[in-house]
mmCIF file of C-alpha atoms in Angstrom:
data_model
loop_
_atom_site.group_PDB
_atom_site.id
_atom_site.type_symbol
_atom_site.label_atom_id
_atom_site.label_comp_id
_atom_site.label_asym_id
_atom_site.label_seq_id
_atom_site.Cartn_x
_atom_site.Cartn_y
_atom_site.Cartn_z
ATOM 1 C CA UNK A 1 -92.254 52.003 -18.734
ATOM 2 C CA UNK A 2 -93.528 50.372 -15.598
ATOM 3 C CA UNK A 3 -96.818 48.564 -16.019
ATOM 4 C CA UNK A 4 -99.577 50.504 -14.374
ATOM 5 C CA UNK A 5 -101.421 48.692 -11.515
ATOM 6 C CA UNK A 6 -105.084 48.981 -11.590
ATOM 7 C CA UNK A 7 -107.645 47.639 -9.161
ATOM 8 C CA UNK A 8 -111.220 47.434 -10.243
ATOM 9 C CA UNK A 9 -113.889 46.967 -7.780
ATOM 10 C CA UNK A 10 -117.433 46.250 -9.093
ATOM 11 C CA UNK A 11 -119.913 43.891 -10.646
ATOM 12 C CA UNK A 12 -119.641 40.643 -12.570
ATOM 13 C CA UNK A 13 -122.732 39.526 -14.548
ATOM 14 C CA UNK A 14 -123.640 37.037 -17.208
ATOM 15 C CA UNK A 15 -125.034 38.948 -20.190
ATOM 16 C CA UNK A 16 -127.933 37.498 -22.194
ATOM 17 C CA UNK A 17 -127.721 39.539 -25.389
ATOM 18 C CA UNK A 18 -130.486 39.504 -28.016
ATOM 19 C CA UNK A 19 -130.398 41.571 -31.226
ATOM 20 C CA UNK A 20 -133.539 42.770 -33.209
ATOM 21 C CA UNK A 21 -134.306 45.351 -35.803
ATOM 22 C CA UNK A 22 -135.947 47.500 -33.154
ATOM 23 C CA UNK A 23 -136.240 47.448 -29.387
ATOM 24 C CA UNK A 24 -139.681 46.460 -28.115
ATOM 25 C CA UNK A 25 -141.893 48.954 -26.611
ATOM 26 C CA UNK A 26 -143.687 48.380 -23.288
ATOM 27 C CA UNK A 27 -146.161 45.447 -23.814
ATOM 28 C CA UNK A 28 -144.784 44.588 -27.254
ATOM 29 C CA UNK A 29 -143.193 41.452 -28.493
ATOM 30 C CA UNK A 30 -140.443 41.811 -31.074
ATOM 31 C CA UNK A 31 -138.968 39.060 -33.184
ATOM 32 C CA UNK A 32 -135.218 39.022 -32.737
ATOM 33 C CA UNK A 33 -132.419 37.940 -34.938
ATOM 34 C CA UNK A 34 -129.506 36.654 -32.843
ATOM 35 C CA UNK A 35 -128.630 35.569 -29.246
ATOM 36 C CA UNK A 36 -125.404 35.238 -27.425
ATOM 37 C CA UNK A 37 -124.419 34.633 -23.823
ATOM 38 C CA UNK A 38 -121.384 36.702 -22.757
ATOM 39 C CA UNK A 39 -119.717 37.294 -19.454
ATOM 40 C CA UNK A 40 -120.105 41.051 -18.526
ATOM 41 C CA UNK A 41 -120.927 43.391 -15.693
ATOM 42 C CA UNK A 42 -119.385 46.848 -15.540
ATOM 43 C CA UNK A 43 -116.686 45.814 -13.082
ATOM 44 C CA UNK A 44 -115.641 42.641 -14.885
ATOM 45 C CA UNK A 45 -115.704 44.474 -18.267
ATOM 46 C CA UNK A 46 -113.501 47.317 -16.947
ATOM 47 C CA UNK A 47 -111.033 44.773 -15.419
ATOM 48 C CA UNK A 48 -110.711 42.924 -18.614
ATOM 49 C CA UNK A 49 -110.538 46.166 -20.590
ATOM 50 C CA UNK A 50 -107.747 47.448 -18.361
ATOM 51 C CA UNK A 51 -105.802 44.186 -18.693
ATOM 52 C CA UNK A 52 -106.236 44.223 -22.476
ATOM 53 C CA UNK A 53 -105.138 47.921 -22.472
ATOM 54 C CA UNK A 54 -101.837 46.973 -20.880
ATOM 55 C CA UNK A 55 -102.354 47.266 -17.071
ATOM 56 C CA UNK A 56 -101.573 44.756 -14.356
ATOM 57 C CA UNK A 57 -105.216 44.600 -13.123
ATOM 58 C CA UNK A 58 -106.805 42.987 -10.062
ATOM 59 C CA UNK A 59 -110.577 42.562 -9.881
ATOM 60 C CA UNK A 60 -112.485 42.803 -6.595
ATOM 61 C CA UNK A 61 -116.027 41.376 -6.992
ATOM 62 C CA UNK A 62 -118.447 38.440 -6.306
ATOM 63 C CA UNK A 63 -119.866 35.683 -8.392
ATOM 64 C CA UNK A 64 -122.528 33.234 -7.616
ATOM 65 C CA UNK A 65 -122.288 29.482 -6.982
ATOM 66 C CA UNK A 66 -124.094 28.574 -10.187
ATOM 67 C CA UNK A 67 -122.753 27.692 -13.625
ATOM 68 C CA UNK A 68 -122.718 31.297 -14.658
ATOM 69 C CA UNK A 69 -120.174 31.909 -11.786
ATOM 70 C CA UNK A 70 -117.919 29.186 -13.174
ATOM 71 C CA UNK A 71 -117.923 30.744 -16.619
ATOM 72 C CA UNK A 72 -117.358 34.252 -15.257
ATOM 73 C CA UNK A 73 -114.296 33.247 -13.208
ATOM 74 C CA UNK A 74 -112.802 31.404 -16.185
ATOM 75 C CA UNK A 75 -113.267 34.212 -18.552
ATOM 76 C CA UNK A 76 -111.938 36.897 -16.173
ATOM 77 C CA UNK A 77 -108.893 34.778 -15.457
ATOM 78 C CA UNK A 78 -108.284 33.900 -19.162
ATOM 79 C CA UNK A 79 -108.242 37.792 -19.872
ATOM 80 C CA UNK A 80 -105.138 38.072 -17.596
ATOM 81 C CA UNK A 81 -106.863 39.632 -14.738
ATOM 82 C CA UNK A 82 -105.820 38.761 -11.215
ATOM 83 C CA UNK A 83 -108.935 37.063 -9.797
ATOM 84 C CA UNK A 84 -107.387 35.731 -6.592
ATOM 85 C CA UNK A 85 -109.738 38.070 -4.639
ATOM 86 C CA UNK A 86 -112.842 37.293 -6.651
ATOM 87 C CA UNK A 87 -115.470 35.892 -4.206
ATOM 88 C CA UNK A 88 -117.975 33.120 -4.679
ATOM 89 C CA UNK A 89 -121.280 33.795 -2.946
ATOM 90 C CA UNK A 90 -123.891 31.040 -2.514
ATOM 91 C CA UNK A 91 -126.717 31.553 -4.873
ATOM 92 C CA UNK A 92 -127.187 33.224 -8.299
ATOM 93 C CA UNK A 93 -124.674 35.220 -10.126
ATOM 94 C CA UNK A 94 -125.611 38.692 -11.429
ATOM 95 C CA UNK A 95 -127.509 38.662 -14.753
ATOM 96 C CA UNK A 96 -127.998 41.365 -17.363
ATOM 97 C CA UNK A 97 -130.709 41.031 -20.091
ATOM 98 C CA UNK A 98 -129.422 43.106 -23.016
ATOM 99 C CA UNK A 99 -131.432 44.027 -26.081
ATOM 100 C CA UNK A 100 -129.646 45.638 -29.088
ATOM 101 C CA UNK A 101 -131.236 47.193 -32.156
ATOM 102 C CA UNK A 102 -130.029 47.485 -35.756
ATOM 103 C CA UNK A 103 -128.333 50.892 -34.905
ATOM 104 C CA UNK A 104 -126.329 49.347 -31.998
ATOM 105 C CA UNK A 105 -128.484 51.225 -29.268
ATOM 106 C CA UNK A 106 -129.348 48.988 -26.328
ATOM 107 C CA UNK A 107 -131.692 48.549 -23.395
ATOM 108 C CA UNK A 108 -130.343 46.623 -20.306
ATOM 109 C CA UNK A 109 -132.020 45.208 -17.257
ATOM 110 C CA UNK A 110 -129.615 43.937 -14.577
ATOM 111 C CA UNK A 111 -130.395 41.766 -11.580
ATOM 112 C CA UNK A 112 -127.471 42.040 -8.941
ATOM 113 C CA UNK A 113 -127.347 38.487 -7.703
ATOM 114 C CA UNK A 114 -123.946 37.865 -5.931
ATOM 115 C CA UNK A 115 -123.012 41.491 -6.616
ATOM 116 C CA UNK A 116 -125.223 42.542 -3.694
ATOM 117 C CA UNK A 117 -123.114 40.469 -1.352
ATOM 118 C CA UNK A 118 -120.323 42.868 -1.694
ATOM 119 C CA UNK A 119 -121.160 44.818 1.499
ATOM 120 C CA UNK A 120 -117.726 45.424 2.923
ATOM 121 C CA UNK A 121 -114.055 44.781 1.929
ATOM 122 C CA UNK A 122 -111.612 42.508 3.655
ATOM 123 C CA UNK A 123 -108.200 43.575 4.799
ATOM 124 C CA UNK A 124 -106.584 41.743 1.924
ATOM 125 C CA UNK A 125 -108.851 43.633 -0.548
ATOM 126 C CA UNK A 126 -108.154 46.869 1.022
ATOM 127 C CA UNK A 127 -104.372 46.241 0.847
ATOM 128 C CA UNK A 128 -104.706 45.615 -2.888
ATOM 129 C CA UNK A 129 -106.431 48.920 -3.336
ATOM 130 C CA UNK A 130 -103.800 50.762 -1.334
ATOM 131 C CA UNK A 131 -101.032 49.135 -3.397
ATOM 132 C CA UNK A 132 -102.472 50.173 -6.811
ATOM 133 C CA UNK A 133 -101.752 53.153 -8.997
ATOM 134 C CA UNK A 134 -105.462 53.547 -9.910
ATOM 135 C CA UNK A 135 -108.683 52.491 -8.410
ATOM 136 C CA UNK A 136 -111.636 52.125 -10.901
ATOM 137 C CA UNK A 137 -115.182 51.755 -9.422
ATOM 138 C CA UNK A 138 -118.737 51.849 -10.664
ATOM 139 C CA UNK A 139 -122.058 51.615 -8.838
ATOM 140 C CA UNK A 140 -123.453 48.191 -9.564
ATOM 141 C CA UNK A 141 -122.348 46.960 -6.081
ATOM 142 C CA UNK A 142 -123.379 48.540 -2.822
ATOM 143 C CA UNK A 143 -122.313 52.191 -2.664
ATOM 144 C CA UNK A 144 -121.002 51.733 0.851
ATOM 145 C CA UNK A 145 -118.451 49.315 -0.503
ATOM 146 C CA UNK A 146 -117.365 51.648 -3.213
ATOM 147 C CA UNK A 147 -117.064 54.429 -0.718
ATOM 148 C CA UNK A 148 -114.946 52.244 1.544
ATOM 149 C CA UNK A 149 -112.547 51.440 -1.392
ATOM 150 C CA UNK A 150 -112.415 54.986 -2.563
ATOM 151 C CA UNK A 151 -111.532 56.385 0.852
ATOM 152 C CA UNK A 152 -108.878 53.732 1.401
ATOM 153 C CA UNK A 153 -107.411 54.558 -2.050
ATOM 154 C CA UNK A 154 -107.372 58.286 -1.406
ATOM 155 C CA UNK A 155 -105.715 57.876 1.981
ATOM 156 C CA UNK A 156 -103.018 55.719 0.348
ATOM 157 C CA UNK A 157 -102.291 58.131 -2.612
ATOM 158 C CA UNK A 158 -104.020 55.747 -5.104
ATOM 159 C CA UNK A 159 -106.009 57.675 -7.792
ATOM 160 C CA UNK A 160 -109.668 57.086 -7.765
ATOM 161 C CA UNK A 161 -111.638 56.991 -10.989
ATOM 162 C CA UNK A 162 -115.373 56.617 -10.533
ATOM 163 C CA UNK A 163 -117.656 55.669 -13.428
ATOM 164 C CA UNK A 164 -120.786 56.857 -11.616
ATOM 165 C CA UNK A 165 -123.203 54.414 -13.255
ATOM 166 C CA UNK A 166 -125.959 53.600 -12.736
ATOM 167 C CA UNK A 167 -126.885 57.057 -11.319
ATOM 168 C CA UNK A 168 -127.621 56.849 -7.643
ATOM 169 C CA UNK A 169 -127.267 59.265 -4.693
ATOM 170 C CA UNK A 170 -123.615 59.671 -3.979
ATOM 171 C CA UNK A 171 -122.322 60.001 -0.378
ATOM 172 C CA UNK A 172 -120.392 63.188 0.372
ATOM 173 C CA UNK A 173 -117.362 61.073 1.518
ATOM 174 C CA UNK A 174 -117.248 59.226 -1.839
ATOM 175 C CA UNK A 175 -117.287 62.360 -3.901
ATOM 176 C CA UNK A 176 -114.514 63.735 -1.636
ATOM 177 C CA UNK A 177 -112.408 60.771 -2.488
ATOM 178 C CA UNK A 178 -112.903 60.894 -6.292
ATOM 179 C CA UNK A 179 -110.093 62.244 -8.425
ATOM 180 C CA UNK A 180 -111.869 61.731 -11.806
ATOM 181 C CA UNK A 181 -115.476 61.294 -12.548
ATOM 182 C CA UNK A 182 -116.811 59.672 -15.690
ATOM 183 C CA UNK A 183 -120.426 59.974 -16.637
ATOM 184 C CA UNK A 184 -122.653 59.919 -19.677
ATOM 185 C CA UNK A 185 -125.292 62.486 -20.500
ATOM 186 C CA UNK A 186 -128.149 60.904 -18.634
ATOM 187 C CA UNK A 187 -126.028 60.389 -15.530
ATOM 188 C CA UNK A 188 -124.806 63.972 -15.647
ATOM 189 C CA UNK A 189 -128.402 65.211 -15.916
ATOM 190 C CA UNK A 190 -129.219 63.228 -12.689
ATOM 191 C CA UNK A 191 -126.279 64.530 -10.808
ATOM 192 C CA UNK A 192 -126.243 68.256 -11.843
ATOM 193 C CA UNK A 193 -129.702 68.815 -13.332
ATOM 194 C CA UNK A 194 -127.796 69.890 -16.523
ATOM 195 C CA UNK A 195 -126.668 67.915 -19.577
ATOM 196 C CA UNK A 196 -124.160 68.412 -22.383
ATOM 197 C CA UNK A 197 -124.733 72.127 -22.619
ATOM 198 C CA UNK A 198 -123.213 72.781 -19.192
ATOM 199 C CA UNK A 199 -120.728 69.953 -18.402
ATOM 200 C CA UNK A 200 -118.675 72.281 -16.119
ATOM 201 C CA UNK A 201 -121.455 71.734 -13.583
ATOM 202 C CA UNK A 202 -119.724 68.316 -12.872
ATOM 203 C CA UNK A 203 -116.763 70.210 -11.449
ATOM 204 C CA UNK A 204 -118.923 71.449 -8.533
ATOM 205 C CA UNK A 205 -118.828 67.761 -7.435
ATOM 206 C CA UNK A 206 -115.301 66.698 -8.248
ATOM 207 C CA UNK A 207 -111.913 68.220 -9.341
ATOM 208 C CA UNK A 208 -111.895 66.479 -12.740
ATOM 209 C CA UNK A 209 -114.713 65.012 -14.972
ATOM 210 C CA UNK A 210 -115.318 63.428 -18.258
ATOM 211 C CA UNK A 211 -118.611 63.568 -19.860
ATOM 212 C CA UNK A 212 -119.044 60.959 -22.593
ATOM 213 C CA UNK A 213 -121.230 61.935 -25.486
ATOM 214 C CA UNK A 214 -121.569 58.686 -27.650
ATOM 215 C CA UNK A 215 -121.096 59.381 -31.254
ATOM 216 C CA UNK A 216 -120.267 63.062 -30.418
ATOM 217 C CA UNK A 217 -117.146 62.185 -28.442
ATOM 218 C CA UNK A 218 -116.245 63.295 -24.948
ATOM 219 C CA UNK A 219 -115.778 66.452 -22.969
ATOM 220 C CA UNK A 220 -113.004 66.759 -20.297
ATOM 221 C CA UNK A 221 -112.722 69.535 -17.747
ATOM 222 C CA UNK A 222 -111.005 70.401 -14.456
ATOM 223 C CA UNK A 223 -110.929 72.958 -11.774
ATOM 224 C CA UNK A 224 -107.671 74.389 -13.243
ATOM 225 C CA UNK A 225 -109.580 75.804 -16.207
ATOM 226 C CA UNK A 226 -109.247 73.065 -18.799
ATOM 227 C CA UNK A 227 -112.365 72.342 -20.849
ATOM 228 C CA UNK A 228 -111.778 70.402 -24.039
ATOM 229 C CA UNK A 229 -114.130 68.433 -26.446
ATOM 230 C CA UNK A 230 -112.595 65.251 -27.873
ATOM 231 C CA UNK A 231 -114.253 64.084 -31.014
ATOM 232 C CA UNK A 232 -115.391 60.408 -31.436
ATOM 233 C CA UNK A 233 -113.353 58.188 -33.793
ATOM 234 C CA UNK A 234 -115.664 57.350 -36.629
ATOM 235 C CA UNK A 235 -116.319 53.565 -36.992
ATOM 236 C CA UNK A 236 -119.317 51.353 -37.884
ATOM 237 C CA UNK A 237 -121.243 50.644 -34.764
ATOM 238 C CA UNK A 238 -122.451 47.044 -34.085
ATOM 239 C CA UNK A 239 -123.062 47.085 -30.379
ATOM 240 C CA UNK A 240 -122.395 49.888 -27.976
ATOM 241 C CA UNK A 241 -122.958 47.955 -24.766
ATOM 242 C CA UNK A 242 -119.539 47.911 -23.374
ATOM 243 C CA UNK A 243 -118.187 51.058 -25.075
ATOM 244 C CA UNK A 244 -118.270 53.011 -21.871
ATOM 245 C CA UNK A 245 -116.478 50.314 -19.936
ATOM 246 C CA UNK A 246 -113.676 50.195 -22.545
ATOM 247 C CA UNK A 247 -113.470 53.966 -22.472
ATOM 248 C CA UNK A 248 -113.166 54.224 -18.693
ATOM 249 C CA UNK A 249 -110.693 51.384 -18.397
ATOM 250 C CA UNK A 250 -108.437 52.875 -21.168
ATOM 251 C CA UNK A 251 -108.659 56.295 -19.566
ATOM 252 C CA UNK A 252 -107.574 54.856 -16.131
ATOM 253 C CA UNK A 253 -104.637 52.951 -17.704
ATOM 254 C CA UNK A 254 -103.396 56.008 -19.707
ATOM 255 C CA UNK A 255 -103.641 58.280 -16.654
ATOM 256 C CA UNK A 256 -101.713 55.845 -14.646
ATOM 257 C CA UNK A 257 -99.026 55.496 -17.303
ATOM 258 C CA UNK A 258 -98.481 59.201 -16.947
ATOM 259 C CA UNK A 259 -100.236 60.664 -19.967
ATOM 260 C CA UNK A 260 -101.734 64.059 -19.847
ATOM 261 C CA UNK A 261 -105.479 63.703 -19.062
ATOM 262 C CA UNK A 262 -106.629 65.306 -22.364
ATOM 263 C CA UNK A 263 -104.423 62.859 -24.266
ATOM 264 C CA UNK A 264 -105.707 59.971 -22.029
ATOM 265 C CA UNK A 265 -109.250 60.896 -23.102
ATOM 266 C CA UNK A 266 -108.246 60.704 -26.781
ATOM 267 C CA UNK A 267 -106.771 57.240 -26.224
ATOM 268 C CA UNK A 268 -109.939 56.254 -24.336
ATOM 269 C CA UNK A 269 -112.061 57.502 -27.256
ATOM 270 C CA UNK A 270 -110.089 55.213 -29.511
ATOM 271 C CA UNK A 271 -110.840 52.289 -27.062
ATOM 272 C CA UNK A 272 -114.584 52.973 -27.165
ATOM 273 C CA UNK A 273 -114.551 53.123 -30.838
ATOM 274 C CA UNK A 274 -112.745 49.845 -31.145
ATOM 275 C CA UNK A 275 -115.198 48.213 -28.789
ATOM 276 C CA UNK A 276 -118.476 49.075 -30.549
ATOM 277 C CA UNK A 277 -117.307 47.201 -33.837
ATOM 278 C CA UNK A 278 -118.195 43.831 -32.244
ATOM 279 C CA UNK A 279 -121.297 42.266 -30.646
ATOM 280 C CA UNK A 280 -121.204 41.391 -26.855
ATOM 281 C CA UNK A 281 -119.608 42.912 -23.863
ATOM 282 C CA UNK A 282 -116.417 41.329 -22.636
ATOM 283 C CA UNK A 283 -115.623 39.807 -26.153
ATOM 284 C CA UNK A 284 -115.706 43.230 -27.739
ATOM 285 C CA UNK A 285 -113.177 44.799 -25.331
ATOM 286 C CA UNK A 286 -110.173 45.880 -27.340
ATOM 287 C CA UNK A 287 -106.488 45.035 -26.908
ATOM 288 C CA UNK A 288 -103.917 47.723 -26.772
ATOM 289 C CA UNK A 289 -102.756 47.327 -30.389
ATOM 290 C CA UNK A 290 -106.361 47.940 -31.636
ATOM 291 C CA UNK A 291 -106.663 51.091 -29.457
ATOM 292 C CA UNK A 292 -103.280 52.414 -30.849
ATOM 293 C CA UNK A 293 -104.523 51.853 -34.351
ATOM 294 C CA UNK A 294 -107.508 54.158 -33.895
ATOM 295 C CA UNK A 295 -105.834 56.643 -31.532
ATOM 296 C CA UNK A 296 -105.806 60.151 -32.978
ATOM 297 C CA UNK A 297 -103.343 62.487 -31.225
ATOM 298 C CA UNK A 298 -104.102 66.207 -30.803
ATOM 299 C CA UNK A 299 -103.309 68.149 -33.891
#
């Protein structure tokens, strides 16, 4: 089987992760238990996850000229991701402040830093998009750049997977280029005004959609009439921070390899489950063998 070529365009952040028995409320100081500093950002996470899941992955993004940027580039490259197009922008790298409670739930504050400098793509970056099997994008960089990448991909016959997070207003030309939308319940509520009870509303926006439901699994539907609930793979949750990134990347890889999309969602669910068993974002992203171990085929 030919290795799937995936291009990820998105953010790279340094994640400052603290754990505590409970998340602090506004105005409250809570005593934590552990602290780790881990390279992350939805774009970098999904690029690393795609490479570990078996794809030939290229990452399009920007890091700062600070020490965080040096670490981010080294970690992305060490994961087997092609970082030849990764830009260095003068100033600070993106930073995410992540708090995780004893149940693995989290609260995250992101400052974009260098990610905000991704205001347009170069011809070399657009060529990489056009040459890929699948483009994966999120919304932690300027939406104009995401739109530019998606339109170029669509015109070239490259499949476009959009993880529309964080939820923002989506330009019509971006939605028109999306082949598969991936959102969680909060994002679905923002985009459609409806939640898990009416996931089909996502199909008013795009031809195919996945609604992730955390511990309840995921829903997949398309305009051809498919509507399937895929259950979650039961595991002990330590940190759910990067679970959605592992899910989205594995979904894109599986689809690019030619799997039926319902089966691709099942494989992605296994990737998300494998991810939540460890603390930290990029360090928790599973390798292909781990995903295969948890994968549950359709009965």
